[in-house]
Coordinates of C-alpha atoms in Angstrom, one line a residue:
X25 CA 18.4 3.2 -0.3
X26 CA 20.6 2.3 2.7
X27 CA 19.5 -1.0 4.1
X28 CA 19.0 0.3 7.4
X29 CA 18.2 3.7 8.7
X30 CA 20.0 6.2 10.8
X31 CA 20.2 5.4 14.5
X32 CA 19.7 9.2 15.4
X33 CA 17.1 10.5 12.8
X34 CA 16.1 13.3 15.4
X35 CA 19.1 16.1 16.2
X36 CA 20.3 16.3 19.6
X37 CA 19.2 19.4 21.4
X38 CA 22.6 21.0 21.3
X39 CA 22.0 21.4 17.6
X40 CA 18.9 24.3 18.2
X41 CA 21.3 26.5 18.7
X42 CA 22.1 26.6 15.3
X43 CA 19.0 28.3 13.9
X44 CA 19.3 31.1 16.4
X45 CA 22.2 32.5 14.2
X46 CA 19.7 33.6 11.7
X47 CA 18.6 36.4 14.0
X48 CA 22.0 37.9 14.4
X49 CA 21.5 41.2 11.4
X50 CA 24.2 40.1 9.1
X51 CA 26.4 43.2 7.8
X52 CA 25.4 45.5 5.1
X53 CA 28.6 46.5 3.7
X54 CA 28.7 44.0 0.7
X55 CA 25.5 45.4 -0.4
X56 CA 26.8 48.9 -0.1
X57 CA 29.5 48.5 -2.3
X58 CA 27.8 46.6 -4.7
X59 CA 25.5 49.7 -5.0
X60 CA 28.1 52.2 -5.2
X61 CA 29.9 49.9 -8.2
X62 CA 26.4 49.9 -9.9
X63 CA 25.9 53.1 -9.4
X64 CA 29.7 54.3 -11.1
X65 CA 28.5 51.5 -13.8
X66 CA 25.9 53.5 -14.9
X67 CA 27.5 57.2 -14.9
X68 CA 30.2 55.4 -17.3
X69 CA 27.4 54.3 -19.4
X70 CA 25.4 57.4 -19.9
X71 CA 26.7 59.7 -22.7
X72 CA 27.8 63.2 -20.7
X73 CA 25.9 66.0 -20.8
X74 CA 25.2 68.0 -24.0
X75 CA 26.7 65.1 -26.1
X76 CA 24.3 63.8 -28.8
X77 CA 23.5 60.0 -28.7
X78 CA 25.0 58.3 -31.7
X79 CA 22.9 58.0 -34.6
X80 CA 24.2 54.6 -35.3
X81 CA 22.3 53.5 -31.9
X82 CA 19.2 51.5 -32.1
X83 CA 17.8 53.4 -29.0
X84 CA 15.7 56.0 -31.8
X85 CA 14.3 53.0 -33.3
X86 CA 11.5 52.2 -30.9
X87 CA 13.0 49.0 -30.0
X88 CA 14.3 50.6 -26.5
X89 CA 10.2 50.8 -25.4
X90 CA 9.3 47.5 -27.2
X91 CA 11.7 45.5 -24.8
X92 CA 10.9 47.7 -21.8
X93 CA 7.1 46.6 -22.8
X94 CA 8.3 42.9 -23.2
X95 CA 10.2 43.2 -19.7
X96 CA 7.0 44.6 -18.0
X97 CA 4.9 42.0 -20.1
X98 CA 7.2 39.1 -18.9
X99 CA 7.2 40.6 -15.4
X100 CA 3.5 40.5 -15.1
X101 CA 3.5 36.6 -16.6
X102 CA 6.1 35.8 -13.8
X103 CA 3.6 37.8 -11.0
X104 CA 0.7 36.2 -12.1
X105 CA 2.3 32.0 -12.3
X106 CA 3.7 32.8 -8.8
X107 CA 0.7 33.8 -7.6
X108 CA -1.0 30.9 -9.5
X109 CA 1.9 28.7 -7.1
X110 CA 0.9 30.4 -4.3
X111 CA -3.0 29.8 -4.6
X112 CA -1.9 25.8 -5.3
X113 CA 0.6 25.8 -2.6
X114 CA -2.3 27.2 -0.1
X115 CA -4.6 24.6 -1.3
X116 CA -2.5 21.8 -0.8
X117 CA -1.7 23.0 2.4
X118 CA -5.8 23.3 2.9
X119 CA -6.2 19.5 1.6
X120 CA -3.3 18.5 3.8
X121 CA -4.5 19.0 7.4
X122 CA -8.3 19.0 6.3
X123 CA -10.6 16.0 8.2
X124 CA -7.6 15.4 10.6
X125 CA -8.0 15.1 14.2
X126 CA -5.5 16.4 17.3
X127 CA -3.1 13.4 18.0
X128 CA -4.4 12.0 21.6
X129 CA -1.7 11.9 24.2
X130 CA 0.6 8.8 24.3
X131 CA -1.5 5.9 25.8
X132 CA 1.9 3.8 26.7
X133 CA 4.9 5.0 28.7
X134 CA 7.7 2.5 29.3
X135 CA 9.0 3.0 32.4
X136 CA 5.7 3.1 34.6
X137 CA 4.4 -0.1 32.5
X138 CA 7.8 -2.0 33.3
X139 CA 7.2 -1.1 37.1
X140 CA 3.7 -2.1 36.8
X141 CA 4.7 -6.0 35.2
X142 CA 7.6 -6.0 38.1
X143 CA 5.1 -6.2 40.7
X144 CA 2.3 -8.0 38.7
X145 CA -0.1 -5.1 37.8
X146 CA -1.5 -5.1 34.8
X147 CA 0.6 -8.1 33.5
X148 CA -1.8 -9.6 31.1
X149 CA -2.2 -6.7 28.7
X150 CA 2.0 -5.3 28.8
X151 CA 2.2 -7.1 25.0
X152 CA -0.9 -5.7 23.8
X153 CA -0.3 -2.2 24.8
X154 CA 3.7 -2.4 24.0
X155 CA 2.8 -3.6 20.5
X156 CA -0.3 -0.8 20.0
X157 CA 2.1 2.0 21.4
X158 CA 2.8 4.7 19.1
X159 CA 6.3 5.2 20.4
X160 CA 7.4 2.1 19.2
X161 CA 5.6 2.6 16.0
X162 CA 7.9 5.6 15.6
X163 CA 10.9 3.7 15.9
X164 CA 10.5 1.2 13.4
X165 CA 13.4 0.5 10.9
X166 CA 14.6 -1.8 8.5
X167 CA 15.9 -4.9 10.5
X168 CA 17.3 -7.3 6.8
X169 CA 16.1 -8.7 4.1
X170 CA 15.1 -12.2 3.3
X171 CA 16.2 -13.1 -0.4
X172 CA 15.1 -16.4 -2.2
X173 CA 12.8 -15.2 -4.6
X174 CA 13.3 -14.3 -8.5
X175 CA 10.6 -12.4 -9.0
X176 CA 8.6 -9.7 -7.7
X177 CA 6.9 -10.8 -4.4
X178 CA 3.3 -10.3 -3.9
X179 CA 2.0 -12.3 -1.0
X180 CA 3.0 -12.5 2.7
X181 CA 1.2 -14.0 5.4
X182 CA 2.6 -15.3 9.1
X183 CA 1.1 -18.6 10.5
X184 CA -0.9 -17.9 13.8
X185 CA 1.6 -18.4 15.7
X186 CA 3.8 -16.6 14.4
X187 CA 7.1 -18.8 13.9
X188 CA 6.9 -18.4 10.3
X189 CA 5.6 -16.9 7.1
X190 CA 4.9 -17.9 3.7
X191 CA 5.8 -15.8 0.3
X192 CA 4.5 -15.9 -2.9
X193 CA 6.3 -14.3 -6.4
X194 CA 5.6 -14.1 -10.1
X195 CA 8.9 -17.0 -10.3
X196 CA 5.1 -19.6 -9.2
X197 CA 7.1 -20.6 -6.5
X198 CA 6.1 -20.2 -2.4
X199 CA 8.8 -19.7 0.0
X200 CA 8.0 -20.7 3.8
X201 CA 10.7 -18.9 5.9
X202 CA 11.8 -19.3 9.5
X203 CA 12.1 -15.4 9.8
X204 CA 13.7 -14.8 12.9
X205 CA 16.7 -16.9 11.7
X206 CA 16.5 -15.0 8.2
X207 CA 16.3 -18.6 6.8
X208 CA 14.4 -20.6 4.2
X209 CA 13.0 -23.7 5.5
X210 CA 10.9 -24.9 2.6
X211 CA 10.5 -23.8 -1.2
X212 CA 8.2 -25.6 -3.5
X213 CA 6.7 -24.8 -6.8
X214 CA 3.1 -23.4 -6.5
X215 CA 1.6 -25.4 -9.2
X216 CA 0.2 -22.0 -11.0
X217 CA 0.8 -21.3 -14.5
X218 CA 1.0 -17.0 -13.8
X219 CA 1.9 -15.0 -11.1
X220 CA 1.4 -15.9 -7.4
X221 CA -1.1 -13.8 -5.4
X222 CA -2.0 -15.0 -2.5
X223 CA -0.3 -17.8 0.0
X224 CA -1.8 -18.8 3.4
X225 CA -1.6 -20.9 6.2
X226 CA -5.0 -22.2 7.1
X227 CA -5.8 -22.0 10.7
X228 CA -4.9 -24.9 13.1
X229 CA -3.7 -27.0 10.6
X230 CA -0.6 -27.5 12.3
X231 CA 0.9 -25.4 9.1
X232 CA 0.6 -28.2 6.9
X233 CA -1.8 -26.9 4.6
X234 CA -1.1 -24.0 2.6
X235 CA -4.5 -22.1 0.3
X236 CA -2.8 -20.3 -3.0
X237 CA -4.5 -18.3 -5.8
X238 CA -2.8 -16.6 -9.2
X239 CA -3.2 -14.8 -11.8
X240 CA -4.2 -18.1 -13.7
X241 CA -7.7 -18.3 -11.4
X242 CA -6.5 -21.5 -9.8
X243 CA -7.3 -21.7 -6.2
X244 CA -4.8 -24.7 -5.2
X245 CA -4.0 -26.5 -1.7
X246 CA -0.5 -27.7 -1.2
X247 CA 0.2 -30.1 1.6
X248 CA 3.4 -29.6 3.6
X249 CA 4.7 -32.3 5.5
X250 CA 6.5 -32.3 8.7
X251 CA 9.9 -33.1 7.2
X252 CA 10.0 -29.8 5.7
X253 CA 8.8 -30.8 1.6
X254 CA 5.9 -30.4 -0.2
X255 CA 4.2 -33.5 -0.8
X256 CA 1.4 -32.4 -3.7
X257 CA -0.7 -29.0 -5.0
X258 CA -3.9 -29.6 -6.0
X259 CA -6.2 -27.6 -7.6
X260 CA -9.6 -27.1 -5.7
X261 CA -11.6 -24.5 -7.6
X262 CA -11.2 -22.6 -11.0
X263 CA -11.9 -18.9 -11.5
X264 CA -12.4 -17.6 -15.7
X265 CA -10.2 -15.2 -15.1
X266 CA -7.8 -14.0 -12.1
X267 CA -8.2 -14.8 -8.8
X268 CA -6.3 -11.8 -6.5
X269 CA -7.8 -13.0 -2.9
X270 CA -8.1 -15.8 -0.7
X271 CA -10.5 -14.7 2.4
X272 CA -9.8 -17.4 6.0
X273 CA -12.3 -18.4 8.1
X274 CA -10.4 -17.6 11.6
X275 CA -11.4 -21.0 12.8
X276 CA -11.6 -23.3 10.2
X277 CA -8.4 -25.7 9.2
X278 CA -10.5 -26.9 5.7
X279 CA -13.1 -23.9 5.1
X280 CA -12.2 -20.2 3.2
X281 CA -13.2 -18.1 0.2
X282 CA -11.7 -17.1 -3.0
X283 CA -12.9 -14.2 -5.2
X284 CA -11.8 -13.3 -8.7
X285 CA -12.1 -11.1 -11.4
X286 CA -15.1 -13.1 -13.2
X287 CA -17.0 -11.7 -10.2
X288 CA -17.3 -15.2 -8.4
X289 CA -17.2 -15.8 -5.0
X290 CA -16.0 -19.3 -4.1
X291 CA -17.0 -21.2 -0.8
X292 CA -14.3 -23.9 -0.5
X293 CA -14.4 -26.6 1.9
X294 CA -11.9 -29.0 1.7
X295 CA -13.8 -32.3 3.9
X296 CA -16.2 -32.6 0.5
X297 CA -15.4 -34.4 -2.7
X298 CA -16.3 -31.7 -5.2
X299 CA -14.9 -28.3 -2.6
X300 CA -16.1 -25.5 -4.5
X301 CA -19.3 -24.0 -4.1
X302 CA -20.5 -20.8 -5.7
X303 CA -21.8 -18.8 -3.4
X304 CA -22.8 -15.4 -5.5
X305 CA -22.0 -13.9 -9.1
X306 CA -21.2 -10.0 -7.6
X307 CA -23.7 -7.5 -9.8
X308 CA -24.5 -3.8 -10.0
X309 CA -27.6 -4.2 -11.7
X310 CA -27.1 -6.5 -14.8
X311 CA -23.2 -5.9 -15.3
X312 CA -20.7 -8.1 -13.5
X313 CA -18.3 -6.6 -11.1
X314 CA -14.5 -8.1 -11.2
X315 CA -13.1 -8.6 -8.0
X316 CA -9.8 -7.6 -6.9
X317 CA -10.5 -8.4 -2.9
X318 CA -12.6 -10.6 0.0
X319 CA -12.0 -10.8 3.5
X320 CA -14.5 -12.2 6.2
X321 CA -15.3 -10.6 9.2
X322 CA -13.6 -12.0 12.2
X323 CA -16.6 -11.4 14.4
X324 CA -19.3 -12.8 12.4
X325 CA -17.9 -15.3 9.8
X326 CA -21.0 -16.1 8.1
X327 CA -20.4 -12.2 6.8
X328 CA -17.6 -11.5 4.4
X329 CA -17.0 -8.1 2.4
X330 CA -15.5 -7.8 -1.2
X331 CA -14.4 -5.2 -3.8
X332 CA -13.1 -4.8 -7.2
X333 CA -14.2 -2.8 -10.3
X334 CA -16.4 -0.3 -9.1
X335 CA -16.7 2.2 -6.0
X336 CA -18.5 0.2 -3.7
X337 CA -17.8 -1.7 -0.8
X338 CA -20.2 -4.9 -0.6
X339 CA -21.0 -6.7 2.5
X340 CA -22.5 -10.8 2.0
X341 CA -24.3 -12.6 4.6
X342 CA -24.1 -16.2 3.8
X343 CA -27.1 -17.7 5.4
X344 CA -29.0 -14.7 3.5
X345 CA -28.0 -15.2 -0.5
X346 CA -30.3 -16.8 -3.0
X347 CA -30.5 -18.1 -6.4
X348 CA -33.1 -15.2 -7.0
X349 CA -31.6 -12.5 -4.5
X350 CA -27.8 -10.9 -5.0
X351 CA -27.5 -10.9 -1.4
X352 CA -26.2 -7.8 -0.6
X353 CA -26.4 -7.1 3.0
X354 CA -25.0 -3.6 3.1
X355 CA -23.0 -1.1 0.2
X356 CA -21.0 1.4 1.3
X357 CA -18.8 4.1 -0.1
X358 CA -17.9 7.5 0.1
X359 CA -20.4 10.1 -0.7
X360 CA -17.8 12.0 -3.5
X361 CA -17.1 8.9 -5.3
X362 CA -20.8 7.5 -5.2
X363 CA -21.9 9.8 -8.9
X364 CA -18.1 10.1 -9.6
X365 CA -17.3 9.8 -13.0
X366 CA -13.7 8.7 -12.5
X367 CA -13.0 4.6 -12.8
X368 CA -12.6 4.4 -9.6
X369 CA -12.3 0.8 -7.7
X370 CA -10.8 -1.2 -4.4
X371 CA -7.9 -2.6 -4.9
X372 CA -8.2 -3.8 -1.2
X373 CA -9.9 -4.1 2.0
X374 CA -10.0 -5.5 5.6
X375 CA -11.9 -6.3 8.3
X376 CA -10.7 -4.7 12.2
X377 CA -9.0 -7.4 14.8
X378 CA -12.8 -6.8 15.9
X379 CA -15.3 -6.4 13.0
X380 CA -16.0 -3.2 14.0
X381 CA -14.1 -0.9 11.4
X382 CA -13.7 -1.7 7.9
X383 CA -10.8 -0.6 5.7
X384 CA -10.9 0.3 1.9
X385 CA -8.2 1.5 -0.2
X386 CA -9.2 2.8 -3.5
X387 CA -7.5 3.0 -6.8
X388 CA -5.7 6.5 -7.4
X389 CA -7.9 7.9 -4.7
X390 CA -7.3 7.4 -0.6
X391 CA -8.1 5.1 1.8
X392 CA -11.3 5.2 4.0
X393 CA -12.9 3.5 6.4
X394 CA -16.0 2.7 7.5
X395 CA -17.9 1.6 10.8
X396 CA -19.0 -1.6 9.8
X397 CA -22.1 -1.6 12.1
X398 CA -23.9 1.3 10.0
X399 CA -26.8 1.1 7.8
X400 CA -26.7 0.5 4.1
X401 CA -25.2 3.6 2.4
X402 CA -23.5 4.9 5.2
X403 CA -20.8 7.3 4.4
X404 CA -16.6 7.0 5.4
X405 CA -16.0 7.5 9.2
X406 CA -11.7 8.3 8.5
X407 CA -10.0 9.1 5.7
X408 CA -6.4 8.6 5.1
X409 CA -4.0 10.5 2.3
X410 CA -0.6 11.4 1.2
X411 CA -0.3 7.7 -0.7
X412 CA -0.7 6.7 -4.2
X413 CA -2.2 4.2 -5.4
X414 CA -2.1 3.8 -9.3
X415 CA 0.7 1.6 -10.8
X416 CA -0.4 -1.9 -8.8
X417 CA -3.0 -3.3 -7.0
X418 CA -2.2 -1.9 -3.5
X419 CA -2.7 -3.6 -0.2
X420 CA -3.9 -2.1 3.0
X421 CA -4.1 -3.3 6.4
X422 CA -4.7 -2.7 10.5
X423 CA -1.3 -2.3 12.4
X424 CA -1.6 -3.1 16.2
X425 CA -3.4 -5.7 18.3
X426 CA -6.5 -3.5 18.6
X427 CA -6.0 -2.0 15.3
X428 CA -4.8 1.4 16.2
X429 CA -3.2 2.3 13.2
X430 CA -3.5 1.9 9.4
X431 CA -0.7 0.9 7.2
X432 CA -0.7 1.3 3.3
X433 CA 2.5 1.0 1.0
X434 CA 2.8 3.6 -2.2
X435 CA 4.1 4.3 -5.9
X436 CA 6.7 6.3 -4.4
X437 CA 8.4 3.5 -2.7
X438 CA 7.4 4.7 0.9
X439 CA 5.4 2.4 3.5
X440 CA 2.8 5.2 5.8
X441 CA 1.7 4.5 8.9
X442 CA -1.4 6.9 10.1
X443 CA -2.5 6.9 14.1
X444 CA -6.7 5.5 13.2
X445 CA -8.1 7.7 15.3
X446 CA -6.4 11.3 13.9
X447 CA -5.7 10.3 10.6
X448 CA -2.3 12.2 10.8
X449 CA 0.7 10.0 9.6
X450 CA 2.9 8.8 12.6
X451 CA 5.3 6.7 10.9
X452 CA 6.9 7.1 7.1
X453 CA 9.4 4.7 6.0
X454 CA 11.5 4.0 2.7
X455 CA 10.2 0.6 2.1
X456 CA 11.1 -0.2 -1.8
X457 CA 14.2 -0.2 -4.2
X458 CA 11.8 -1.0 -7.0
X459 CA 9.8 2.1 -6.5
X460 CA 6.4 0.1 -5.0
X461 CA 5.4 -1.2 -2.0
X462 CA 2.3 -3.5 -2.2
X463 CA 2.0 -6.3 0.7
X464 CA 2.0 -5.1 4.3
X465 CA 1.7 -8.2 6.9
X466 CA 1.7 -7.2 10.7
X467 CA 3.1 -9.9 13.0
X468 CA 0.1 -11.1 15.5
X469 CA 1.9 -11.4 18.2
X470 CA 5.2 -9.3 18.0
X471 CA 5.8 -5.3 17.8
X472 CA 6.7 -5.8 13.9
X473 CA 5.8 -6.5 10.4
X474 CA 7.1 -7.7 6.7
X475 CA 6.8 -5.9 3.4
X476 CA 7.5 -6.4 0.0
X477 CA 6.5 -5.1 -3.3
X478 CA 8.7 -4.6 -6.8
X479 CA 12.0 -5.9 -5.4
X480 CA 12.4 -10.0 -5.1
X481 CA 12.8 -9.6 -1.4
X482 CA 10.8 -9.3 1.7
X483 CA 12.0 -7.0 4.3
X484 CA 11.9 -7.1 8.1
X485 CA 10.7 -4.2 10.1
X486 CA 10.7 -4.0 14.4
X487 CA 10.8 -0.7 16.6
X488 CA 14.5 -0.8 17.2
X489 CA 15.2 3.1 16.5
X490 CA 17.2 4.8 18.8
X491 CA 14.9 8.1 18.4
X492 CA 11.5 8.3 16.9
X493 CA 11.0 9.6 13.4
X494 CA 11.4 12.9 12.5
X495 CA 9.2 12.4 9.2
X496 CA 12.0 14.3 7.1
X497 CA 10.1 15.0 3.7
X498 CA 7.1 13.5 4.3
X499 CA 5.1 16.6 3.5
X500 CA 7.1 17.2 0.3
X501 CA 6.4 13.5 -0.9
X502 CA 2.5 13.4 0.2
X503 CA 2.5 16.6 -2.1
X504 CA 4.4 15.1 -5.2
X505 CA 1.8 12.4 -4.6
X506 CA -1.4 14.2 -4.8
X507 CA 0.2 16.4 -8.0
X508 CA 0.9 13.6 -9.8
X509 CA -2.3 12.0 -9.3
X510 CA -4.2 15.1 -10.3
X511 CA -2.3 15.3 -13.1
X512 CA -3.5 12.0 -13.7
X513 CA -6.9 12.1 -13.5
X514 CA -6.9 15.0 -16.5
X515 CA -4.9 12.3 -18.7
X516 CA -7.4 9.8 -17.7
X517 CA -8.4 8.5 -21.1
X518 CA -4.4 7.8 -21.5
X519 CA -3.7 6.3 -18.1
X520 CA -4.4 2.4 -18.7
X521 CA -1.8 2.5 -21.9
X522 CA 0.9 4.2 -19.8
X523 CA 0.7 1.6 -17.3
X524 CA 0.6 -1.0 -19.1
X525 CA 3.9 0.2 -21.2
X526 CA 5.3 1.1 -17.8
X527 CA 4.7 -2.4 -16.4
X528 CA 6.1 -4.2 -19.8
X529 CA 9.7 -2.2 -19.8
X530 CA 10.0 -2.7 -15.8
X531 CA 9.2 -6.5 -16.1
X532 CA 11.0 -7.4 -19.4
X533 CA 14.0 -8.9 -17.1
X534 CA 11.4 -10.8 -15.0
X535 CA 10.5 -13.6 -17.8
X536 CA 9.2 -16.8 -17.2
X537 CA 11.2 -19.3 -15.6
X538 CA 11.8 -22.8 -17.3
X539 CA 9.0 -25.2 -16.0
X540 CA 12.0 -27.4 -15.4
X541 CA 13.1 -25.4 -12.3
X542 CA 10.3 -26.2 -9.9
X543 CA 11.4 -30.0 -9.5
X544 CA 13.5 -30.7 -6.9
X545 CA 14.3 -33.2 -4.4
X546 CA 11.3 -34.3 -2.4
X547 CA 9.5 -32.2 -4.2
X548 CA 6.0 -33.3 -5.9
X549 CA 3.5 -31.4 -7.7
X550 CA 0.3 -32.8 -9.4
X551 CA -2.6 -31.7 -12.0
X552 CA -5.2 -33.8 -10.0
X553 CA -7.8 -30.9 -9.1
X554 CA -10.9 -31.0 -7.3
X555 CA -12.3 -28.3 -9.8
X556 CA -15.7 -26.5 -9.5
X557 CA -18.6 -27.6 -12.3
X558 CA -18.3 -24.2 -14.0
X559 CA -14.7 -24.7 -14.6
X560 CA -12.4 -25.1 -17.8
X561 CA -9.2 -26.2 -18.7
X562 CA -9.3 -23.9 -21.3
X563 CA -8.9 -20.9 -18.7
X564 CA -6.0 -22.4 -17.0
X565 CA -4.1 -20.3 -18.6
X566 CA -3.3 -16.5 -18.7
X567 CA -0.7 -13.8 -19.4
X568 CA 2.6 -14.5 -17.9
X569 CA 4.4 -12.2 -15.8
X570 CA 2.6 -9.3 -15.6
X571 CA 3.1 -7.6 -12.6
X572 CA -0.5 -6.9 -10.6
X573 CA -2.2 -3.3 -11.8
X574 CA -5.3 -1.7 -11.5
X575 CA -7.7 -2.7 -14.4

């Protein structure tokens, strides 16, 4: 893949011309002769007239009408797969366009918003409808690449203001990078014994404190100082088994959630002595549910949302969960999947900028969201496709400051962007060397965003495309996409062992790094933890280097 894209992706107009030639009736002449040589080839092949055929021939034999039979036979197989092509063609085509919506007109136009912020009209919301514009969505290319990392990268996340952003990698360590200046200001070991997940900056911290979970179920703090080091990690809570997720409170320096794949939810507040609290053990019935994902609702933080191991998105009120009560405010999921006898799960959801809208992306399956303010059991409002979702544990996420579009990456290497409201794709980018694109992180503030996935680099994306996207072979991949994951679900029984062999050859060359490696100058790193009463040192550990995948 070219690291940056072409400046003209859409044809000038003086190239439609071109297609007009294929109106022009092309001669016949070639064909003519080439009957009239046929037609001489077979007079010199048939014996003349009155001659008898050769009786050393095999044309008495019967074996003249078997192969005309076994032409007509293989004639009619060829008729019949084409037409079994064309009825799979047709409904493709049917699943394609089916639930979408007619794309609205463009909200944003350049030139009369410029004017407009010239003489002070409409000033204070110019960055909020530049960055929610579709045009500039349409524009987005590759900008670099920022390379520290050994490993495959599976966390990004910018501080609120935007200046930097944080990555995390199976090589344990977390990379704080001044982005704009494509530079590393700070790299520190993690502290984790198995891959890095999650790394984030907490809230009005002045970006000195940094939450982190792993594969190893640590949830640890590290503390940054001003001088650009790491002064300690410390581990605050302990999951028995991974921990995927890290959920912020939007206003809270010392207060977020951690879920894992025991099926714990963590409350952790850093301002008490012993910071982790369990707030609920997630249950359908008597059987635990692993989590793969939590995030809390920006509008109502006492409410957070989580999902992992099973179809269905669960929504916690704090204030409302027991000892003797699960808690469950609301369930949703979509009405297919509810009696589906597919193992189906989330690999990830999100809240809207406004609580409103609710994001889940499911395992092999689409994306869907749902109006958050609905009643328990409330079917999908949108549903977005042409993705897959198999090989890791995908992310998904709002794109915009008033969420207007939805942004997923995919097993074939491509990032999609899809307008909310239609559902139809708007944007479709090559986004991964390594063949899969997992984190998606939207700048707050700025037209923009960073990915990464298999390769050990994050990439840089901004609207700088001379001409919007022509979507060259989007429909071809979305296609490819939804064969392949058809073809899937048949071979379900088989799926988790080709993974898993998939995973192990791709990752050989990604071994564990020498402990030694994480201690550099300035840099500190401590076992003192603050760990929860259910935990164990015995689960610190965990497998090494496995890359993320759905369970």
């Amino acid at each position: 893949m070219a690291d940056t894209h072409s400046k003209s992706s859409v044809p000038n107009a003086k190239v439609f011309v071109f297609p007009f030639i294929d109106l022009i009736p092309a001669s016949n002449a070639g064909e003519e002769a080439q009957d009239r040589s046929m037609h001489e080839a077979e007079q010199t092949e048939s014996p003349p007239a009155g001659e008898e055929e050769d009786t050393d021939s095999m044309d008495g034999s019967g074996l003249c009408s078997l192969t005309e039979e076994g032409e007509g036979g293989g004639r009619r197989e060829r008729e019949v797969e084409e037409e079994e092509e064309e009825e799979d063609e047709q409904a493709m085509e049917a699943w394609l366009g089916a639930e979408l919506q007619e794309l609205d007109g463009p909200k944003w136009r350049a030139v009369p918003s410029l004017r407009a912020r010239e003489i002070g009209r409409n000033s204070a919301h110019f960055v909020q409808r530049v960055c929610g514009s579709r045009g500039l969505v349409q524009r987005l290319e590759l900008q670099g690449r920022l390379e520290r990392h050994t490993g495959c990268v599976n966390t990004l996340h910018f501080n609120p203001s935007g200046t930097r952003l944080a990555s995390g990698s199976d090589d344990l360590r977390v990379v704080i990078w001044d982005w704009a200046r494509r530079r590393a200001e700070l790299e520190f070991d993690s502290g984790h014994k198995s891959n890095v997940f999650q790394a984030k900056f907490l809230p009005h911290s002045g970006d000195s404190t940094v939450a982190m979970c792993a594969r190893d179920g640590q949830i640890r703090i590290a503390e940054l100082s001003a001088t650009q080091r790491c002064k300690n990690t410390k581990r605050v809570a302990q999951h028995k088994g991974a921990a995927h997720k890290l959920a912020l409170e939007p206003d809270s320096p010392c207060t977020f959630l951690s879920a894992g794949e025991d099926a714990v939810v963590y409350g952790i507040d850093l301002r008490l002595d012993r910071p982790a609290t369990k707030l609920v053990v997630v249950k359908e019935g008597d059987k635990k549910v692993g989590l793969y994902t939590i995030f809390v609702n920006p509008a109502n933080t006492h409410q957070f949302a989580v999902g992992g191991r099973d179809q269905y998105v669960r929504i916690y009120d704090q204030r409302k969960i027991s000892e003797n009560d699960n808690g469950v405010l609301k369930k949703f999921c979509p009405s297919h999947l509810v009696s589906s006898e597919s193992k189906t799960n989330i690999t990830c959801l999100v809240y809207s900028h406004d609580g409103s809208e609710l994001l889940a992306s499911y395992n092999d399956e689409d994306i869907y969201m749902f109006d958050s303010s609905h009643s328990d059991g409330a079917d999908y409002h949108r549903r977005y496709k042409g993705h897959r979702n198999n090989a890791t544990v995908k992310g998904v996420n709002f794109y915009g400051p008033c969420s207007e579009f939805v942004v997923s990456g995919s097993d074939c290497g491509h990032i999609y962007l899809w307008d909310k409201h239609s559902a139809r794709v708007v944007q479709f980018m090559e986004g991964d060397r390594g063949g899969v694109v997992n984190c998606l992180e939207p700048h707050p503030h700025l037209p923009g965003m960073a990915t990464s996935g298999l390769d050990h680099d994050v990439k840089l994306w901004a609207p700088t495309a001379e001409n919007p996207t022509s979507l060259k072979g989007l429909k071809e991949v979305m296609k490819k996409n939804k064969r392949e994951r058809d073809e899937d679900s048949i071979h379900h029984g088989d799926q988790y062992d080709t993974q898993l062999l998939w995973f192990l050859m791709r990752h050989m060359r990604n071994r564990r790094p020498l402990r030694s490696r994480r201690v550099e100058a300035g840099e500190a790193d401590t076992d003192e933890s603050w760990s929860s009463p259910e935990s164990s040192d015995e689960e610190d550990g965990g497998p090494d280097h496995i890359q993320c995948m759905s369970s």
